[in-house]
C-alpha cells in the first residue's frame, strides 16, 4: 500500500493507533480471501480497493472537497443517496465492521449495545478511520434505539442530520417519508449551496439504479447451480458498494459479471458439485466483517445469497425513472425506499416473504439467521423467521455473534453440524 500518513495526519487522525489496524487488516484479508481457489480475475479490482481502503477512496473524497464539494456519511440503506449526488456531493457508507473500533464506542455507550453502533461511534471518537474524519455531515435515521442515542453523542463532535423513518408502512407513512426526503433535500441544498433540480435528480436516480442493476446481475449469477463466484467475494462487493464511486463500481461489477457469464457458459464452478447452498439473513455485515461467510465456506457450504442490508435489501427494487418533476421524483424515491424490509418496522411480514422467495430463487438448502449481539429487533424477529422456515420445510439455524473471534470455534462446530445434516 502507498504511504498515506501525511493525509491521515492532515485529517487529524490518531495515526499511531490507526497503524495497528493497518497491520492486522491485510493479514485478515489474506486469510479469508487470498486463500480461496479459482477466484475470477475481475476480483482484482475489489482486492485493490480493500488493500487501499483507507487511502485511494479517501484521497478522492478529499480531492472533491478541495474543489468545494461536500461529503455525507450514512449508516442505513433507507437514506437516499440520490439526493446527495444530485447536489454534486458524495455519499459514503460509514458503518463500522471491526472489533478494532468497539472499545472506543464502549467508552461512551453501554456494553450491551450492538457492535455495529459501538464500532461506528468508536471509529469517530478515537479518530481511527479516515472516512469518519472526512465526512462533512453524518446522516442518521430513527431505526433502532441504539442508533438514535448514538446520533446525539456524535452530534457533539460533527454535524448530524437525522431522518425520521416511520416504522409502519401505511399510506400515511410513505407520505411522511416523502416529507422527510423533501426536508433532507432542503438540508443538503443549504449545506452544499447547490440546487437539486429535476435534471440533476433524474441523473442521480439513473446513477444509483445503475449500481443496483449491476449488483442484481451479480446476484442473479449466484442462482446458477454451477456457482461462478464465492459468497465471500460477493459479500466483499456488496460491502464496497457503500464506499466506491458509483459509476466505477457499476462498471467494475459489470465487467466481473461478463467474466462470470463466461464461467456459467463453460460450466465453471468455484465449489464442488453437491456443495450445500446457504442463504444468510439478518443484521448487516459491515466491512471487514467476513467471519460467518468464511466459516460457512470453509465448512462445506457456499453462501449463495444474503437477505441483508449488505445484500438484497440494498439493491432490490429500482426507483421509477419516468418522473420529470422534483416532487414526482421524491414520491418515487419514498415508494422505492419504503419497499425495504428492516426489522425496525411493525409488522414486517414483507421480510419473511422475501426470505421465502429468495430461498426458492437461489435454490438454497438451508438458511442461517444471523444476529449481531444486542440487536433486539432482528433477534426478536428471528422468532417469525425461524417459524416460517420450519413451516416451509427449509432447515434453519439461528446464530448470534459479534465482531470478536472468541466464538469462531464454537460457530464453526455449529455451522459444520448444520451443513452436514442438510
Ligand atoms: S435498514 S438493518 S442498515 S437500520 S444491527 S444498528 S438495527 S441494533 S443496522 Fe440497519 Fe438500516 Fe435496518 Fe439495514 Fe440497530 Fe440492529 Fe445494530 Fe442495526
XYZ file of C-alpha atoms and ligand atoms in Angstrom:
439
model
C 0.000 0.000 0.000
C 1.165 3.512 -0.771
C 2.052 5.783 2.147
C -0.888 7.896 3.263
C 0.478 9.019 6.640
C 0.588 12.686 5.660
C -3.031 12.593 4.532
C -4.116 10.853 7.742
C -2.229 13.399 9.844
C -3.892 16.244 7.967
C -7.238 14.650 8.764
C -6.421 14.863 12.451
C -6.316 11.096 12.864
C -4.646 9.201 15.672
C -2.082 7.802 13.263
C -0.256 5.571 15.739
C -3.365 3.696 16.794
C -4.556 3.560 13.203
C -1.252 1.926 12.214
C -2.211 -1.037 14.371
C -5.340 -1.518 12.272
C -3.304 -1.234 9.076
C -1.116 -4.039 10.347
C -3.884 -6.555 11.047
C -6.202 -5.912 8.103
C -4.013 -7.326 5.294
C -3.474 -10.497 7.330
C -7.215 -10.936 7.931
C -7.960 -10.249 4.271
C -5.264 -12.647 3.107
C -6.533 -15.423 5.362
C -10.125 -15.164 4.167
C -9.745 -14.057 0.557
C -6.411 -14.831 -0.975
C -6.589 -18.434 0.199
C -9.669 -19.057 -1.987
C -9.143 -21.085 -5.134
C -10.199 -20.295 -8.669
C -11.204 -16.696 -7.998
C -12.387 -14.682 -11.001
C -9.820 -12.246 -12.389
C -12.368 -9.447 -12.046
C -11.907 -9.664 -8.266
C -8.501 -8.000 -8.669
C -10.165 -4.595 -8.677
C -12.034 -5.301 -5.438
C -8.873 -6.709 -3.822
C -7.161 -3.455 -4.725
C -9.974 -1.380 -3.203
C -9.646 -3.252 0.089
C -5.856 -3.125 0.093
C -6.061 0.663 -0.294
C -9.307 1.141 1.613
C -8.043 3.949 3.838
C -6.020 5.500 1.038
C -7.329 5.731 -2.508
C -11.013 6.470 -1.913
C -10.385 8.883 0.995
C -7.907 10.735 -1.250
C -10.611 11.035 -3.915
C -13.080 12.395 -1.378
C -10.545 14.963 -0.178
C -9.912 15.995 -3.775
C -13.649 16.523 -4.180
C -13.702 18.677 -1.032
C -10.796 20.767 -2.285
C -12.954 21.649 -5.266
C -15.677 22.824 -2.896
C -17.729 19.607 -2.814
C -19.239 18.086 0.320
C -19.197 14.509 1.621
C -22.101 12.955 3.524
C -21.605 9.879 5.704
C -24.537 7.458 6.028
C -25.371 4.462 8.193
C -28.505 2.957 6.735
C -29.888 1.812 3.398
C -33.016 3.950 3.843
C -31.027 7.153 3.363
C -31.466 8.168 -0.306
C -28.007 8.702 -1.824
C -29.721 10.114 -4.916
C -30.412 13.411 -3.125
C -26.775 13.775 -2.109
C -25.356 13.103 -5.573
C -27.931 15.428 -7.161
C -26.367 18.279 -5.152
C -22.904 17.484 -6.570
C -21.962 15.963 -3.209
C -20.790 12.412 -2.454
C -22.410 9.898 -0.099
C -20.294 7.256 1.595
C -21.236 4.446 3.967
C -19.770 4.697 7.453
C -20.861 1.567 9.341
C -18.016 0.051 11.338
C -17.484 -3.698 10.962
C -14.339 -4.275 13.005
C -13.759 -5.168 16.639
C -10.848 -2.740 16.487
C -13.242 0.203 16.985
C -15.560 -1.387 19.571
C -13.654 -0.452 22.787
C -13.713 3.205 21.692
C -17.501 3.012 21.417
C -17.769 1.305 24.786
C -16.207 4.342 26.448
C -19.461 6.213 25.894
C -22.075 3.545 25.135
C -23.482 0.732 27.282
C -21.664 -2.557 26.697
C -24.954 -4.146 25.670
C -25.124 -2.041 22.501
C -24.742 -3.807 19.159
C -21.152 -3.917 17.847
C -22.077 -2.064 14.659
C -23.052 1.003 16.665
C -20.143 0.697 19.093
C -17.640 0.360 16.233
C -19.131 3.328 14.366
C -19.023 5.619 17.390
C -15.552 4.357 18.339
C -14.174 4.983 14.840
C -15.271 8.613 15.096
C -14.317 9.384 18.670
C -10.969 7.577 18.524
C -10.125 9.248 15.207
C -9.022 5.985 13.629
C -10.919 5.940 10.332
C -10.359 8.461 7.518
C -13.935 8.182 6.213
C -15.292 9.274 9.597
C -12.906 12.244 9.586
C -13.661 13.267 6.012
C -17.469 13.284 6.071
C -18.672 16.887 6.456
C -22.059 15.781 7.703
C -23.423 12.491 9.037
C -26.936 11.390 8.152
C -28.619 9.305 10.830
C -32.078 7.771 10.991
C -34.535 6.713 13.656
C -34.290 2.975 13.052
C -33.222 1.399 16.345
C -32.872 2.868 19.831
C -29.102 2.440 19.980
C -28.609 4.420 16.797
C -30.963 7.189 17.902
C -28.886 7.822 21.029
C -25.615 7.425 19.122
C -26.584 10.380 16.877
C -26.899 12.564 19.956
C -23.412 11.607 21.077
C -21.905 12.016 17.614
C -23.629 15.378 17.056
C -21.446 16.852 19.793
C -18.467 16.191 17.518
C -19.755 16.510 13.934
C -22.871 17.928 12.201
C -25.566 15.239 12.110
C -28.862 15.323 10.254
C -31.358 12.712 11.461
C -34.126 11.430 9.190
C -37.280 10.370 10.980
C -38.057 6.956 9.479
C -41.669 5.841 10.003
C -41.934 2.356 11.481
C -45.124 1.250 9.753
C -45.960 1.036 6.069
C -49.385 2.605 5.752
C -50.062 5.154 3.003
C -49.593 7.979 5.511
C -46.162 6.588 6.437
C -44.988 6.652 2.825
C -46.246 10.226 2.697
C -44.338 11.061 5.867
C -41.170 9.518 4.408
C -41.572 11.615 1.253
C -41.799 14.650 3.538
C -38.559 13.598 5.298
C -36.824 13.221 1.931
C -38.033 16.692 0.972
C -36.575 18.106 4.183
C -33.346 16.205 3.589
C -33.151 17.743 0.109
C -33.542 21.229 1.630
C -30.838 20.449 4.175
C -28.448 19.125 1.520
C -29.094 22.155 -0.688
C -28.407 24.526 2.177
C -25.258 22.659 3.279
C -23.777 22.327 -0.208
C -25.055 25.592 -1.657
C -26.207 23.600 -4.711
C -29.752 23.298 -6.001
C -31.271 19.851 -6.557
C -33.005 20.263 -9.908
C -35.229 17.729 -11.672
C -32.497 17.114 -14.261
C -29.827 16.535 -11.649
C -32.063 14.281 -9.603
C -33.021 12.308 -12.724
C -29.310 11.770 -13.416
C -28.540 10.643 -9.876
C -31.549 8.292 -9.862
C -30.119 6.680 -13.012
C -26.665 6.591 -11.416
C -27.790 4.745 -8.281
C -30.146 2.492 -10.253
C -27.109 1.568 -12.363
C -25.329 0.386 -9.248
C -28.413 -1.589 -8.184
C -28.678 -3.249 -11.593
C -25.030 -4.306 -11.502
C -25.497 -5.867 -8.061
C -28.702 -7.602 -9.167
C -26.809 -9.025 -12.128
C -24.089 -10.334 -9.828
C -26.644 -11.893 -7.505
C -28.568 -13.444 -10.432
C -25.363 -15.201 -11.443
C -25.243 -16.766 -7.981
C -28.531 -18.507 -8.729
C -26.719 -20.877 -11.096
C -26.170 -24.436 -9.990
C -22.547 -24.074 -11.099
C -21.562 -21.258 -8.781
C -19.268 -18.818 -10.650
C -18.248 -16.761 -7.596
C -17.904 -17.442 -3.884
C -20.136 -15.944 -1.203
C -17.077 -14.298 0.377
C -16.316 -12.475 -2.875
C -19.934 -11.433 -3.404
C -20.079 -10.096 0.153
C -16.935 -8.061 -0.409
C -18.501 -6.469 -3.484
C -21.691 -5.675 -1.546
C -19.618 -4.041 1.178
C -17.541 -1.995 -1.262
C -20.760 -0.730 -2.918
C -21.233 1.569 0.077
C -17.907 3.373 -0.412
C -16.853 3.305 -4.002
C -17.561 5.805 -6.751
C -20.948 4.561 -8.067
C -20.078 4.828 -11.768
C -16.781 2.996 -11.421
C -18.309 0.438 -9.076
C -21.088 -0.442 -11.550
C -18.562 -0.637 -14.377
C -16.207 -2.963 -12.490
C -19.057 -5.125 -11.199
C -20.470 -5.462 -14.715
C -17.017 -6.323 -16.012
C -16.742 -9.065 -13.417
C -20.221 -10.273 -14.404
C -19.109 -10.581 -18.048
C -16.406 -12.938 -16.837
C -18.905 -14.815 -14.665
C -21.300 -15.170 -17.637
C -18.490 -16.920 -19.459
C -17.902 -19.181 -16.475
C -21.565 -20.159 -16.438
C -21.431 -20.913 -20.170
C -18.363 -23.085 -19.625
C -19.839 -24.779 -16.554
C -17.074 -23.476 -14.269
C -17.853 -23.519 -10.550
C -15.871 -22.324 -7.536
C -17.239 -25.203 -5.459
C -17.554 -28.950 -5.930
C -20.861 -30.387 -7.144
C -23.203 -31.052 -4.254
C -21.841 -28.274 -2.024
C -24.712 -27.125 0.175
C -26.220 -23.799 -0.781
C -26.741 -21.460 2.164
C -28.600 -18.178 2.444
C -27.783 -15.765 5.251
C -30.437 -13.461 6.614
C -30.368 -10.891 9.399
C -28.299 -7.926 10.527
C -25.837 -6.262 8.138
C -22.214 -7.394 7.756
C -20.232 -4.158 7.512
C -16.692 -4.317 6.132
C -14.412 -6.040 7.283
C -16.849 -8.482 8.884
C -16.248 -11.657 6.848
C -16.386 -14.082 9.761
C -19.523 -16.067 9.030
C -19.036 -16.327 5.270
C -15.564 -17.615 5.871
C -16.802 -20.178 8.372
C -19.599 -21.413 6.087
C -17.334 -21.633 3.061
C -14.594 -23.498 4.879
C -17.113 -25.900 6.452
C -18.516 -27.496 3.295
C -21.091 -24.853 2.352
C -21.394 -21.992 -0.122
C -23.192 -18.747 0.632
C -25.387 -18.038 -2.401
C -27.451 -15.108 -1.136
C -27.649 -12.558 1.692
C -31.064 -11.223 2.678
C -29.330 -8.358 4.438
C -28.597 -4.682 4.023
C -25.198 -5.797 2.766
C -27.112 -7.880 0.230
C -30.538 -7.885 -1.388
C -32.064 -5.168 0.816
C -29.542 -2.733 -0.654
C -30.290 -3.181 -4.336
C -33.679 -4.824 -4.918
C -36.339 -2.508 -6.420
C -35.375 0.357 -8.712
C -36.510 3.963 -8.399
C -39.023 4.885 -11.127
C -37.045 6.893 -13.696
C -40.021 8.323 -15.556
C -40.748 11.254 -13.205
C -39.862 14.705 -14.540
C -40.521 16.965 -11.543
C -38.649 17.056 -8.241
C -41.946 16.415 -6.446
C -42.650 13.327 -8.555
C -39.095 12.100 -8.074
C -39.304 12.496 -4.299
C -42.501 10.462 -4.294
C -40.800 7.775 -6.422
C -37.845 7.716 -4.003
C -40.157 7.406 -0.994
C -42.004 4.491 -2.582
C -38.823 2.645 -3.520
C -37.154 3.046 -0.146
C -40.266 2.023 1.762
C -40.021 -1.321 -0.065
C -37.026 -2.232 2.093
C -37.977 -4.593 4.878
C -35.993 -3.803 8.032
C -36.890 -5.337 11.384
C -37.466 -1.837 12.782
C -40.878 -1.919 11.044
C -44.003 -3.363 12.586
C -45.303 -5.577 11.241
C -42.518 -6.684 8.906
C -44.116 -9.588 7.069
C -42.524 -8.403 3.829
C -39.167 -9.639 5.060
C -40.498 -13.142 5.692
C -41.999 -13.165 2.199
C -38.644 -12.012 0.802
C -36.735 -14.774 2.568
C -39.146 -17.440 1.294
C -38.965 -16.037 -2.239
C -35.162 -15.782 -2.208
C -34.799 -19.300 -0.801
C -36.599 -20.545 -3.921
C -34.877 -18.243 -6.398
C -31.419 -19.205 -5.154
C -32.376 -22.828 -4.610
C -30.985 -22.874 -1.075
C -30.527 -25.974 1.059
C -30.583 -24.097 4.350
C -30.894 -20.652 5.922
C -28.703 -19.164 8.641
C -30.419 -16.397 10.578
C -27.581 -14.281 11.914
C -27.978 -11.680 14.583
C -25.446 -9.180 15.814
C -25.283 -9.443 19.569
C -27.599 -6.978 21.335
C -29.676 -6.233 18.246
C -33.075 -6.714 19.782
C -35.003 -6.052 16.594
C -33.551 -8.839 14.484
C -33.223 -11.139 17.460
C -36.929 -10.853 18.201
C -37.919 -11.105 14.548
C -35.916 -14.336 14.426
C -38.931 -15.995 16.027
C -41.012 -15.368 12.885
C -38.153 -16.127 10.506
C -37.432 -19.493 12.071
C -41.102 -20.420 12.331
C -41.720 -19.553 8.656
C -38.686 -21.599 7.572
C -39.854 -24.600 9.556
C -43.344 -24.333 8.065
C -41.841 -24.193 4.577
C -39.607 -27.188 5.304
C -36.394 -25.157 4.941
C -33.716 -26.075 7.521
C -32.742 -23.036 9.567
C -30.004 -22.271 12.065
C -30.166 -19.222 14.344
C -26.847 -17.646 15.289
C -25.857 -14.718 17.446
C -22.376 -13.299 17.147
C -20.278 -10.143 17.433
C -17.048 -8.835 15.922
C -14.655 -10.779 18.149
C -13.087 -14.076 17.177
C -13.784 -15.628 20.556
C -16.778 -17.623 19.315
C -15.284 -18.636 15.954
C -14.551 -22.190 17.008
C -17.965 -22.716 18.525
C -19.636 -21.227 15.458
C -17.627 -23.487 13.205
C -18.828 -26.532 15.135
C -22.461 -25.480 14.902
C -22.308 -24.451 11.232
C -20.484 -27.671 10.255
C -23.087 -29.779 12.040
C -25.875 -27.829 10.339
C -24.368 -28.231 6.872
C -23.733 -31.905 7.449
C -27.352 -32.610 8.244
C -28.642 -30.828 5.092
S -32.345 -0.931 7.191
S -30.718 -3.283 9.341
S -28.969 -0.587 7.801
S -31.311 0.002 10.447
S -27.788 -4.294 13.926
S -27.602 -0.797 14.361
S -30.756 -2.385 13.731
S -29.061 -2.766 16.835
S -28.103 -1.756 11.147
Fe -29.701 -1.385 9.834
Fe -30.905 0.378 8.263
Fe -32.258 -1.656 9.326
Fe -30.492 -2.109 7.435
Fe -29.559 -1.262 15.247
Fe -29.670 -3.845 14.985
Fe -27.364 -2.713 15.426
Fe -28.622 -2.353 13.114
